[in-house]
Coordinates of C-alpha atoms in Angstrom, one line a residue:
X1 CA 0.0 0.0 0.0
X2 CA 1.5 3.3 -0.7
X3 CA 3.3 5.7 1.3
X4 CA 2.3 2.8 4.6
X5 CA 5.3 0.4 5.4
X6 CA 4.1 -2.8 4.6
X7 CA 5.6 -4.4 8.8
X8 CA 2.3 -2.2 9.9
X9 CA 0.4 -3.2 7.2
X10 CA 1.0 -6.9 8.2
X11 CA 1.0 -6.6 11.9
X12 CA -2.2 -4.8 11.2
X13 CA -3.8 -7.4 9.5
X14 CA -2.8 -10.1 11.5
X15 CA -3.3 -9.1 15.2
X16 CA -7.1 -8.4 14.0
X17 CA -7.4 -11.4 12.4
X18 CA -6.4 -13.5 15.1
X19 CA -8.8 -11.4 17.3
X20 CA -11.9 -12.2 15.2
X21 CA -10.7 -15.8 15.4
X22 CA -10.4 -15.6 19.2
X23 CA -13.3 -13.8 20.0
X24 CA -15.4 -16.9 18.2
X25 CA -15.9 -19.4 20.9
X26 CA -17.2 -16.8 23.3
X27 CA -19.0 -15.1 20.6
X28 CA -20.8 -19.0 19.5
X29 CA -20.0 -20.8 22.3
X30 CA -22.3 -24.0 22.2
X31 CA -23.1 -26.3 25.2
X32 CA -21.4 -29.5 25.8
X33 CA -19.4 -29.0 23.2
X34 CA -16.3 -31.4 22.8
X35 CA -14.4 -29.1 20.5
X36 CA -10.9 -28.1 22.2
X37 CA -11.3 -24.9 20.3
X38 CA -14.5 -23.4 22.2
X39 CA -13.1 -24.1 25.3
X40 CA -11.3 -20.9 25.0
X41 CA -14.1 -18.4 25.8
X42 CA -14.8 -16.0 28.6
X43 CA -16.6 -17.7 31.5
X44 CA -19.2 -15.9 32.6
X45 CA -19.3 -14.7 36.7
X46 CA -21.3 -15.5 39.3
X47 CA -24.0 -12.8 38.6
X48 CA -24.1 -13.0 35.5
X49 CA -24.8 -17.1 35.3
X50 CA -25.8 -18.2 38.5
X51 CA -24.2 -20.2 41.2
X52 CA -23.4 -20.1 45.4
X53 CA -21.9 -17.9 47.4
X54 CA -20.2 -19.6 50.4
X55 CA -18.4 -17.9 53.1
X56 CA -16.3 -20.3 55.8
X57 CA -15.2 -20.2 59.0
X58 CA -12.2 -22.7 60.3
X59 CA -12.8 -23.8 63.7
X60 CA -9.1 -23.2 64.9
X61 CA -10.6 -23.4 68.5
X62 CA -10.7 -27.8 68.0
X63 CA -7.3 -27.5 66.7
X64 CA -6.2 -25.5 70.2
X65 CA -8.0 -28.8 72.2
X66 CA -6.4 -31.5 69.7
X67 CA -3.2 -29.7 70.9
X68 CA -4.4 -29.6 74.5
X69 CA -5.2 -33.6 74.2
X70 CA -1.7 -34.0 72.9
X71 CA 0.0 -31.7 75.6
X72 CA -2.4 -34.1 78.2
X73 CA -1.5 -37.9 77.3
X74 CA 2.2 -36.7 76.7
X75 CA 1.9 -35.4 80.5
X76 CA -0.1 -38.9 81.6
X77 CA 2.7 -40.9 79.7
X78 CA 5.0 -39.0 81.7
X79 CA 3.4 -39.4 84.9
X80 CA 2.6 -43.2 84.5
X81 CA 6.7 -43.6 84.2
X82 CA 7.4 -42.0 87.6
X83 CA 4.6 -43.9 89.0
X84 CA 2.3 -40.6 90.0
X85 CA -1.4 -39.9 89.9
X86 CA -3.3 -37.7 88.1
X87 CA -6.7 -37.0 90.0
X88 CA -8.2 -34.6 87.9
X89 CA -7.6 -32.6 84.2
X90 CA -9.5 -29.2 83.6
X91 CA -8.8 -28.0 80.0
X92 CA -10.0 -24.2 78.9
X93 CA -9.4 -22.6 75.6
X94 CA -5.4 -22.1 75.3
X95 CA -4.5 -23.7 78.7
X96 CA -4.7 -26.9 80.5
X97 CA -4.4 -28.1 84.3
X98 CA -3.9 -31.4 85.9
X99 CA -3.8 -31.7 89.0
X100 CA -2.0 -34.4 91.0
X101 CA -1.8 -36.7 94.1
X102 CA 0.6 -35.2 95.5
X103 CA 3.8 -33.0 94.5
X104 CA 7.0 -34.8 94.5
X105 CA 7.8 -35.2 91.6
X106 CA 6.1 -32.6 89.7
X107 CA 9.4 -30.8 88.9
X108 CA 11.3 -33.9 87.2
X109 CA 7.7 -34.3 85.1
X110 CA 7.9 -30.2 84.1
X111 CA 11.6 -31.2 83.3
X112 CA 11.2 -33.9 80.8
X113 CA 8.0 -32.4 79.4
X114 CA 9.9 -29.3 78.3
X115 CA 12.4 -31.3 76.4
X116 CA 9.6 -31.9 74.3
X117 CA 7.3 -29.1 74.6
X118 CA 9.1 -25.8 74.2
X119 CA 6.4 -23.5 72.7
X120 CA 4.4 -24.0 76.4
X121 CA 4.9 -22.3 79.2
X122 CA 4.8 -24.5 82.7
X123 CA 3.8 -23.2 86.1
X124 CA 3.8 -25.6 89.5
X125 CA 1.5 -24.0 92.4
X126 CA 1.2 -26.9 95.3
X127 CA 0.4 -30.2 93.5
X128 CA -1.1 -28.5 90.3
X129 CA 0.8 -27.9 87.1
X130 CA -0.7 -25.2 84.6
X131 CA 0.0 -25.0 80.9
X132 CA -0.4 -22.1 78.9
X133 CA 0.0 -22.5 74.9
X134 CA 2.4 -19.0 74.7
X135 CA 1.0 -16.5 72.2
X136 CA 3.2 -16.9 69.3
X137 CA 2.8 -20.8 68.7
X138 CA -1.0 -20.5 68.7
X139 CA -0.7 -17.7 66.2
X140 CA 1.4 -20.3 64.5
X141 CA -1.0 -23.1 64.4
X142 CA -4.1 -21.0 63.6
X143 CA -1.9 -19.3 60.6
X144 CA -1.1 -22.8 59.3
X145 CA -4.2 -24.2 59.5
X146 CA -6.3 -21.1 57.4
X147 CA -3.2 -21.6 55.0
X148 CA -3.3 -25.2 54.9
X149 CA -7.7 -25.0 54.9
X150 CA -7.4 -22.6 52.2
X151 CA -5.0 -24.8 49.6
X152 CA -7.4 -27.9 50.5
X153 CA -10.4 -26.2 49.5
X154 CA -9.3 -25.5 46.3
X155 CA -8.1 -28.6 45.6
X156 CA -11.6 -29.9 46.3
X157 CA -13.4 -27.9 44.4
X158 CA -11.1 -28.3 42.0
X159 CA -11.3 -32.0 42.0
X160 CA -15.7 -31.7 41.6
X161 CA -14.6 -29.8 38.1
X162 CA -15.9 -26.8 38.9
X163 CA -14.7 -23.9 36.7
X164 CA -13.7 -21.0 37.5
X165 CA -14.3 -20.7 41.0
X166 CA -13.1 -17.7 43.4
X167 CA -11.3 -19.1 46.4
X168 CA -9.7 -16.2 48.3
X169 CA -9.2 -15.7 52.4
X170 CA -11.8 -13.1 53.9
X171 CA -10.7 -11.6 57.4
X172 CA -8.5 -13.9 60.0
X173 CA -10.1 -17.2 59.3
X174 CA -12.6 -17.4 57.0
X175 CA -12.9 -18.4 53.5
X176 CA -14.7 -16.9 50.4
X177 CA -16.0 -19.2 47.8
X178 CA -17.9 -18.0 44.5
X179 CA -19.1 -21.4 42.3
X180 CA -20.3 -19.8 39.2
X181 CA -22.4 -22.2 37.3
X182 CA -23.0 -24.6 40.5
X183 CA -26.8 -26.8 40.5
X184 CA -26.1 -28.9 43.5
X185 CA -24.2 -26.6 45.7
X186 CA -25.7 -29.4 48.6
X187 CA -22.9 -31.7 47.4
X188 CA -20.6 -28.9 47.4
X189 CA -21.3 -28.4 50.8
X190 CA -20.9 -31.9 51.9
X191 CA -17.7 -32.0 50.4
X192 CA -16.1 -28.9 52.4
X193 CA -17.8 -29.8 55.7
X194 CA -16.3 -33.1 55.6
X195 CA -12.9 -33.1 57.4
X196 CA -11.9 -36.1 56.0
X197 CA -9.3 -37.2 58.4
X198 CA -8.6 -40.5 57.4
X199 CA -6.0 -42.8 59.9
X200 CA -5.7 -47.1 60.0
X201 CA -5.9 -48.2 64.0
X202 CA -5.4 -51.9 65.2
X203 CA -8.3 -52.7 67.8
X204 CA -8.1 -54.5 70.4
X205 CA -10.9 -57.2 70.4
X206 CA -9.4 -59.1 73.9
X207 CA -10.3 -56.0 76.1
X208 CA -14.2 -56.4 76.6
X209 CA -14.7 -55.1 80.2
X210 CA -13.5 -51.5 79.1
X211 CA -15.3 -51.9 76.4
X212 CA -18.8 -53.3 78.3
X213 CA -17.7 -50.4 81.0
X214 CA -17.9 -48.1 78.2
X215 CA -14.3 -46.6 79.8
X216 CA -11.3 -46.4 77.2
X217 CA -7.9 -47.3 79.3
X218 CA -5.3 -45.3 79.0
X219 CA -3.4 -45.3 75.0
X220 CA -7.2 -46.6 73.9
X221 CA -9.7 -44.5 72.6
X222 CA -13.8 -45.8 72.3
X223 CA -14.8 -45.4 68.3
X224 CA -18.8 -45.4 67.1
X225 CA -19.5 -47.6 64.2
X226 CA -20.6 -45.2 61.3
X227 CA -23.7 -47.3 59.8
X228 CA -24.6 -48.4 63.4
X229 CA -23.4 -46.1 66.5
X230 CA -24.5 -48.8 69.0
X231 CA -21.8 -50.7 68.3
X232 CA -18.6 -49.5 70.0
X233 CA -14.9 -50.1 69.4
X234 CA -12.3 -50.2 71.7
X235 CA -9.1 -49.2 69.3
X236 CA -5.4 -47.9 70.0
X237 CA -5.4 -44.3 70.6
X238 CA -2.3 -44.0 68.2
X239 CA -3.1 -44.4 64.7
X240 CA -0.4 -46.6 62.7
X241 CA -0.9 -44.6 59.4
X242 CA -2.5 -41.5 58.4
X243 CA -4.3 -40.3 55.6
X244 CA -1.3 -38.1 55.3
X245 CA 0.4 -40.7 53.5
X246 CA -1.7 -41.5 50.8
X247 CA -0.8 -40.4 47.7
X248 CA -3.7 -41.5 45.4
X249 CA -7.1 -42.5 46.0
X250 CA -10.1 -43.5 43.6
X251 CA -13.8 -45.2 43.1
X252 CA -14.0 -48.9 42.2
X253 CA -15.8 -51.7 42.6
X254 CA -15.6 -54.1 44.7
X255 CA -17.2 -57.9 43.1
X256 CA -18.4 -59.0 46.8
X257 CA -18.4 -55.6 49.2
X258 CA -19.9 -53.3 45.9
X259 CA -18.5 -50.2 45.6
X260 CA -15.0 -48.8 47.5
X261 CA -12.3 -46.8 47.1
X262 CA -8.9 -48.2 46.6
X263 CA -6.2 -46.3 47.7
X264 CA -2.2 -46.1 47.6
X265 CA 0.0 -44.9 50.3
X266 CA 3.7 -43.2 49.5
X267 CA 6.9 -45.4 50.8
X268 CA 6.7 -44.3 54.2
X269 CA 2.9 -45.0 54.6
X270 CA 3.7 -48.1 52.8
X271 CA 6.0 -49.4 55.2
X272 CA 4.2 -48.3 58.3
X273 CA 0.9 -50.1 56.9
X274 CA 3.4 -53.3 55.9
X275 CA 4.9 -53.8 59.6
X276 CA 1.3 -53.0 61.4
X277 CA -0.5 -55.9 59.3
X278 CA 2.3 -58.0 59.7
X279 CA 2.4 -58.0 62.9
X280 CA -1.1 -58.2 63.8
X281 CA -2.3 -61.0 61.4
X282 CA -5.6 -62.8 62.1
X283 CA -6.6 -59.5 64.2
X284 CA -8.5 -56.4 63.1
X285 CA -7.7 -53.1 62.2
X286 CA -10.0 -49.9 61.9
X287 CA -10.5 -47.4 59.7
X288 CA -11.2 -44.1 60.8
X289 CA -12.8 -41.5 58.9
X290 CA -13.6 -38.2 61.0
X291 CA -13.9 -40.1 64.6
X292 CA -16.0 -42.8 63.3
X293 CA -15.3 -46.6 62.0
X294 CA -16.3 -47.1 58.4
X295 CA -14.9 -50.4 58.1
X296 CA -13.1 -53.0 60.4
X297 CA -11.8 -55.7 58.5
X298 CA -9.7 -59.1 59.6
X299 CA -6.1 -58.9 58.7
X300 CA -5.6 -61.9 56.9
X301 CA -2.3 -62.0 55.1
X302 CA 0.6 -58.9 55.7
X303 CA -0.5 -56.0 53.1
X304 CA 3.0 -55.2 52.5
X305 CA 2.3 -53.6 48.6
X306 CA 1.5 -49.9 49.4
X307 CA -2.2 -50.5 48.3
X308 CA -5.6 -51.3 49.8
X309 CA -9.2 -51.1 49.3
X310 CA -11.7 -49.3 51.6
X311 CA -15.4 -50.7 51.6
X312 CA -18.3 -49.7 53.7
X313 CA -21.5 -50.1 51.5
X314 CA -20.8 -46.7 49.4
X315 CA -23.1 -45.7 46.7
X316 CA -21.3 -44.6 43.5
X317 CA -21.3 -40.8 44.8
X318 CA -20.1 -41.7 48.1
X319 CA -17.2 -43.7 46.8
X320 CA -16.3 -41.4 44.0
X321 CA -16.3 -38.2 46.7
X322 CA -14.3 -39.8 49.4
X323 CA -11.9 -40.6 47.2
X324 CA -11.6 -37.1 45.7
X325 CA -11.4 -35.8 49.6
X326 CA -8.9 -38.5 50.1
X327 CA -7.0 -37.2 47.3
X328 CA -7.2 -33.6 48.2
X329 CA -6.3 -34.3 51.7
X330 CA -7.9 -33.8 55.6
X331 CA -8.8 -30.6 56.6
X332 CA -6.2 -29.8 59.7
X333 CA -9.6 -28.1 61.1
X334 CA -13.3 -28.8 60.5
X335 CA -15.0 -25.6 58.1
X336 CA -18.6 -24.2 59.0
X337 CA -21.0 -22.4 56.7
X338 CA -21.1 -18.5 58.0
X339 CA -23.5 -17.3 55.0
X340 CA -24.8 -18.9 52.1
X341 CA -26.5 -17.2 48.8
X342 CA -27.7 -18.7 45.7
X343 CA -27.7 -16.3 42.5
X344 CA -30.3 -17.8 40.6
X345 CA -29.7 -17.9 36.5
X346 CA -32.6 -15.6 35.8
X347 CA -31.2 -13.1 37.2
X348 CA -28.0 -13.8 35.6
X349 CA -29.7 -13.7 32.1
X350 CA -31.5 -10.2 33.3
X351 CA -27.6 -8.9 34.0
X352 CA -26.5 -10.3 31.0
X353 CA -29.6 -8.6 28.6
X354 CA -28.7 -5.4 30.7
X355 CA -25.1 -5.8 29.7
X356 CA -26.0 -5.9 26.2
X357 CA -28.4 -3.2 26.2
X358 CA -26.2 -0.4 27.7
X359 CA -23.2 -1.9 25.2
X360 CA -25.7 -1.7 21.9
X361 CA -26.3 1.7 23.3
X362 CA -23.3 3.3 23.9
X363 CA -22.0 1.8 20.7
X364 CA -24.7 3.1 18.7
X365 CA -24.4 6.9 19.9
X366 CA -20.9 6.9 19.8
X367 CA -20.9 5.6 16.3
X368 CA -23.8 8.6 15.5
X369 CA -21.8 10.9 16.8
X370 CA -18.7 10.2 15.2
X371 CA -20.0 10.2 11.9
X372 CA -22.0 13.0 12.0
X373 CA -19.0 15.1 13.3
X374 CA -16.4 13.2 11.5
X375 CA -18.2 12.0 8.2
X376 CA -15.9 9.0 6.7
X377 CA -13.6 9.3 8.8
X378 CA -16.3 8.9 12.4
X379 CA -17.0 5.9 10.1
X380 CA -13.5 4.7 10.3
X381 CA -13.1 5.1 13.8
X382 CA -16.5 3.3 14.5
X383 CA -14.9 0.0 12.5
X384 CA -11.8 0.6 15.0
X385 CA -14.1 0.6 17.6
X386 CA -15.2 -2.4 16.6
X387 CA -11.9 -4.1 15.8
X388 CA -11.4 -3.2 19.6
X389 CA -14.2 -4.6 21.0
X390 CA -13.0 -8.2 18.9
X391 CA -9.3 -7.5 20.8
X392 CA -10.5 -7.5 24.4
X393 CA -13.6 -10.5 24.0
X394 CA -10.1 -12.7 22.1
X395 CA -8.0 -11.7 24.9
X396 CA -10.9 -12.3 27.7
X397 CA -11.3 -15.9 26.6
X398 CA -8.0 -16.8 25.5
X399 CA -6.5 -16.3 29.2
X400 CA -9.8 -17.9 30.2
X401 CA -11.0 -14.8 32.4
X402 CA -14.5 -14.7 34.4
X403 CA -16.5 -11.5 33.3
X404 CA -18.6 -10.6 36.1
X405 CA -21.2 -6.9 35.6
X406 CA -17.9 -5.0 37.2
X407 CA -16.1 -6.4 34.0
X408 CA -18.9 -5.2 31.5
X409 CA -19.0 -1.7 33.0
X410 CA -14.9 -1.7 32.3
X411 CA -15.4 -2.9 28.8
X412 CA -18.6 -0.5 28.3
X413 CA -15.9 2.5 29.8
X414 CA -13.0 1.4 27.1
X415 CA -15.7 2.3 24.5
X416 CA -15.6 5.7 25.5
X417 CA -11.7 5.6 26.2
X418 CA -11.4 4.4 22.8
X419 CA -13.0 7.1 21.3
X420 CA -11.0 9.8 22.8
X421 CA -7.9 8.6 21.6
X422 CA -9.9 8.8 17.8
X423 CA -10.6 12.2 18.6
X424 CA -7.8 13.3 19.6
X425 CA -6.0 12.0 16.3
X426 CA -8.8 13.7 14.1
X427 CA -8.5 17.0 15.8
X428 CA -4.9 16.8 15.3
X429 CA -5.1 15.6 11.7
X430 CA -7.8 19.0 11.3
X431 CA -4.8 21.0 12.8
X432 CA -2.4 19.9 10.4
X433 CA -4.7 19.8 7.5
X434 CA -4.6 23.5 7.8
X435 CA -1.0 24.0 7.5
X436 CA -0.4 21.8 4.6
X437 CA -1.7 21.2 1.2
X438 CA -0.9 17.2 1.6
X439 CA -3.8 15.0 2.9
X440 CA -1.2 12.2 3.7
X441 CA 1.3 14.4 5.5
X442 CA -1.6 15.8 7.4
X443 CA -2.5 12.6 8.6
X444 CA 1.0 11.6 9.1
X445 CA 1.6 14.7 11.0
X446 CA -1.9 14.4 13.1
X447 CA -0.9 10.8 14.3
X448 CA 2.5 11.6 15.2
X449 CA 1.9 14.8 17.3
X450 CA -1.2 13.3 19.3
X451 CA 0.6 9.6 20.0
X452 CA 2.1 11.6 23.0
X453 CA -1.1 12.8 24.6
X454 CA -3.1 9.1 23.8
X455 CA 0.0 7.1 25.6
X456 CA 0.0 9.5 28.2
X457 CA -4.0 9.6 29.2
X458 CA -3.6 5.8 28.9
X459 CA -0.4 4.6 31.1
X460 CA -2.2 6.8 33.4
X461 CA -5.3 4.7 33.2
X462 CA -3.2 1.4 33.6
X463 CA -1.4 2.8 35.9
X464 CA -4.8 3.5 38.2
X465 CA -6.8 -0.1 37.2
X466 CA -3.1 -1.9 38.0
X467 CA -3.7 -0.3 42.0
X468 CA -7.1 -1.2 41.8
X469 CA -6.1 -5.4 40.8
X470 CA -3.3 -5.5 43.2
X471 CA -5.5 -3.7 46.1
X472 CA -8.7 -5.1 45.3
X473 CA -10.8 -8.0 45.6
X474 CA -13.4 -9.9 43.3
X475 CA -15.5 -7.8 41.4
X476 CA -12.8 -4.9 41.4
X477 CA -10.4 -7.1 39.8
X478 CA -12.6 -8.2 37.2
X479 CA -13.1 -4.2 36.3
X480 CA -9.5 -3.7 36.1
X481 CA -8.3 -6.7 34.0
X482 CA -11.2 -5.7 31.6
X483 CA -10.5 -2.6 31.9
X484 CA -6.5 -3.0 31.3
X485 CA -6.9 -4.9 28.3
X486 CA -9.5 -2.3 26.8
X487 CA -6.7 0.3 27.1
X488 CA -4.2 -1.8 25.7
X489 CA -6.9 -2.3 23.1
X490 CA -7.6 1.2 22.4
X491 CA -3.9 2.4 21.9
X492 CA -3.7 -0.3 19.4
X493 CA -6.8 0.2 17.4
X494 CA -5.9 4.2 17.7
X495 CA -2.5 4.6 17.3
X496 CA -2.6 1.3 14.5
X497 CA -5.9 0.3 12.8
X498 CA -7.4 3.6 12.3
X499 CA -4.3 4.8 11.3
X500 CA -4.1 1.6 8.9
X501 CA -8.1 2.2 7.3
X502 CA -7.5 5.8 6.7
X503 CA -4.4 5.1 4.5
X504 CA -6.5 2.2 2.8
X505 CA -9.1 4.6 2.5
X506 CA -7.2 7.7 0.7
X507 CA -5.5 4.8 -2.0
X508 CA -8.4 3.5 -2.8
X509 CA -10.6 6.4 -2.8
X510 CA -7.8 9.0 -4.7
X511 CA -8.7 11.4 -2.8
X512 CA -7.0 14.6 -2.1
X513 CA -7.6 16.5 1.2
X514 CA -9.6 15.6 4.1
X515 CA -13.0 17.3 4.9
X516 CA -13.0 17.5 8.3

């Protein structure tokens, strides 16, 4: 093309190319669709589809009592070895006392407790010893456990195949969630309020008077039977593996017991689970999920492969979610619901329509305007316009973004912001217009002198919607990221395509000064 390097010319041609391409899936996306290619489109929020809103709470406070339980068998085990009674054990929120038969040896017990306990502090007063969990390691724990809550979650819901979702931390410890798209957010629920602690214990079938007595000895916890809580079992208090050491989990079928989950544990977990069946053959072992026995089977041969099966009369669902919890791991802390909402996707679709309508709007009275105060070239600017809306909806769905009615507003503003860098140009161009006789050195001339004043106005606005996606949350990042790429948009479609159209324009047309 004359008097336009043919680089812009190409770069041109291709960027707004590819962006037609691009924008396609979001632009015909179809349902269910097993194409690869239309599963690069803009997924749509959760007000503009549907979905749940979840907010979570973790219970850090049982965590502080698991530690408490800990802090109190270690002190009984301690006790037990110096032959010395323990008559009574009152445990509060961060502190625990125990008081004793007498005092004589309360100081060698603070003494060897300490060498294992250092984050504690210890005081003696007569024959009671008081532990305090010190300030620092209970802001420890509680940090680690929203951390490590937070990373599970996601790999839950990640594991359901939910898409998109927003997972974020909201205050000290609770938890955001945002399921766009979600029609059973019941199972949703069920799978995040399930702790899913999962440990192997051998039980001890010999001891029936504790069990009869309904009183655990010391090292032996009693354990409900999930599918009937009358019956009891009397199991070591020490687990001899932990879920912690599973490193896969999945649904399968079972031809006697039905459905099940089979499972693999890593080397460690392997050899742990080896030497406990090994040693215990013809006896059985528990497994507990969340404080309750789902199945207690005979140990009949050593299991000394890594792998096992779990079967306790599961449905299909129930075998193919405990495996995914399995997988994703047990929450250090059990999560309760704080407040639940539902978007419906009626009102999703009314966002939507609204969406549309003020776009079609704005777009059609910018485009008036221009033409009416521009002529042919308003009409150039409107197909820029156009090019850019094709840019942002190809960059929206190719980095798989979530458009929520924040984002629409941003891409509604770059309309606007888009036009005042066409302006800017043309008024320009009308400036030099009048102090040459050349059309095409006007142009030239008009582009050149206002690319200072378009960069400018817009490194400011990126500058302003970058603060506003590093400080903000949700819905405000969604308006920047739209936002962001409408300005990078905009200075392309400016500064390039119209720049591009109105060359095209005055070779094909032969025309020889602009009417402005």
């Amino acid at each position: 093309m004359k008097n336009y390097p043919l680089w812009k010319a190409t770069l041109v041609i291709l960027v707004i190319s590819l962006a037609i391409i691009f924008s396609l899936p979001s632009l015909l996306y179809k349902e269910n669709s097993n194409n690869w290619f239309f599963d690069n489109k803009i997924n749509l929020g959760l007000d503009l589809q549907g979905g749940s809103y979840l907010l979570l709470e973790v219970q850090t406070e049982v965590l502080m009592q698991e530690e408490l339980n800990n802090i109190s068998d270690s002190i009984q085990l301690i006790a037990r070895g110096l032959q010395t009674n323990i008559i009574n054990i009152i445990s509060e929120e961060d502190e625990i006392q125990l008081r004793f038969s007498n005092n004589d040896k309360l100081e060698e017990i603070r003494e060897k407790f300490k060498n294992n306990y250092r984050n504690v502090n210890v005081t003696i007063n007569n024959n009671t010893m008081k532990i305090v969990i010190n300030e620092i390691f209970k802001k420890n724990i509680k940090e680690s456990a929203i951390k490590q809550s937070l990373e599970i979650v996601r790999k839950r819901i990640d594991e359901s195949g939910t898409k998109e979702p927003l997972i974020q931390r909201s205050g000290k410890k609770r938890i955001l969630l945002q399921l766009p798209g979600i029609k059973d957010p019941e199972r949703i629920k069920e799978l995040l309020g399930t702790t899913a602690k999962l440990t192997f214990h051998m039980i001890d079938d010999d001891d029936t008077i504790s069990l009869k007595a309904n009183r655990a000895p010391f090292g032996k916890i009693i354990v409900a039977d999930f599918y009937n809580p009358e019956i009891k079992y009397l199991v070591e208090k020490k687990s001899r593996v932990g879920g912690e050491n599973l490193v896969d989990a999945k649904a399968s079928f079972d031809p006697q017991e039905g459905h099940a989950v089979s499972f693999r544990f890593d080397t460690t977990g392997a050899q742990k689970f080896g030497k406990a069946t090994s040693e215990n053959v013809g006896k059985r072992f528990a497994v507990i999920l969340d404080g309750v026995v789902i199945t207690a089977p005979v140990i009949n041969t050593a299991i000394t492969g890594g792998s096992g099966i779990i079967t306790g009369n599961f449905t299909s669902q129930e075998a193919a979610d405990l495996s995914v919890l399995l997988r994703a791991g047990a929450l250090p802390a059990p999560l309760s619901i704080i407040e639940e909402r539902s978007v419906g996707p009626g009102l999703g679709a009314d966002s939507i329509a609204s969406g549309k309508i003020a776009a079609i709007i704005g777009m059609i009275c910018v485009c008036i305007f221009m033409i009416l105060i521009y002529g042919v070239f308003g009409l150039l600017a409107n197909l820029s316009l156009l090019a850019n809306l094709f840019i942002i909806v190809s960059l929206l769905g190719t980095i798989g973004a979530t458009l929520t009615l924040p984002g629409i507003a941003g891409i509604v503003l770059t309309i606007g912001i888009a036009v005042d860098a066409n302006v800017l140009v043309f008024e320009r161009i009308k400036e030099e217009a009048n102090k040459t006789t050349s059309a095409l050195e006007a142009v030239k001339n008009g582009f050149d002198k206002a690319l200072s004043t378009i960069l400018d106005a817009n490194i400011t606005t990126l500058i302003a919607a970058l603060l506003l996606f590093v400080f903000g949350s949700g819905p405000i990042k969604g308006f920047s990221i739209t936002l962001s790429l409408g300005v990078l948009a905009s200075m392309f479609t400016a500064i390039m395509f119209t720049n591009f159209l109105i060359y095209l324009w005055f070779n094909f047309s032969n025309k020889k000064e602009i009417n402005l």
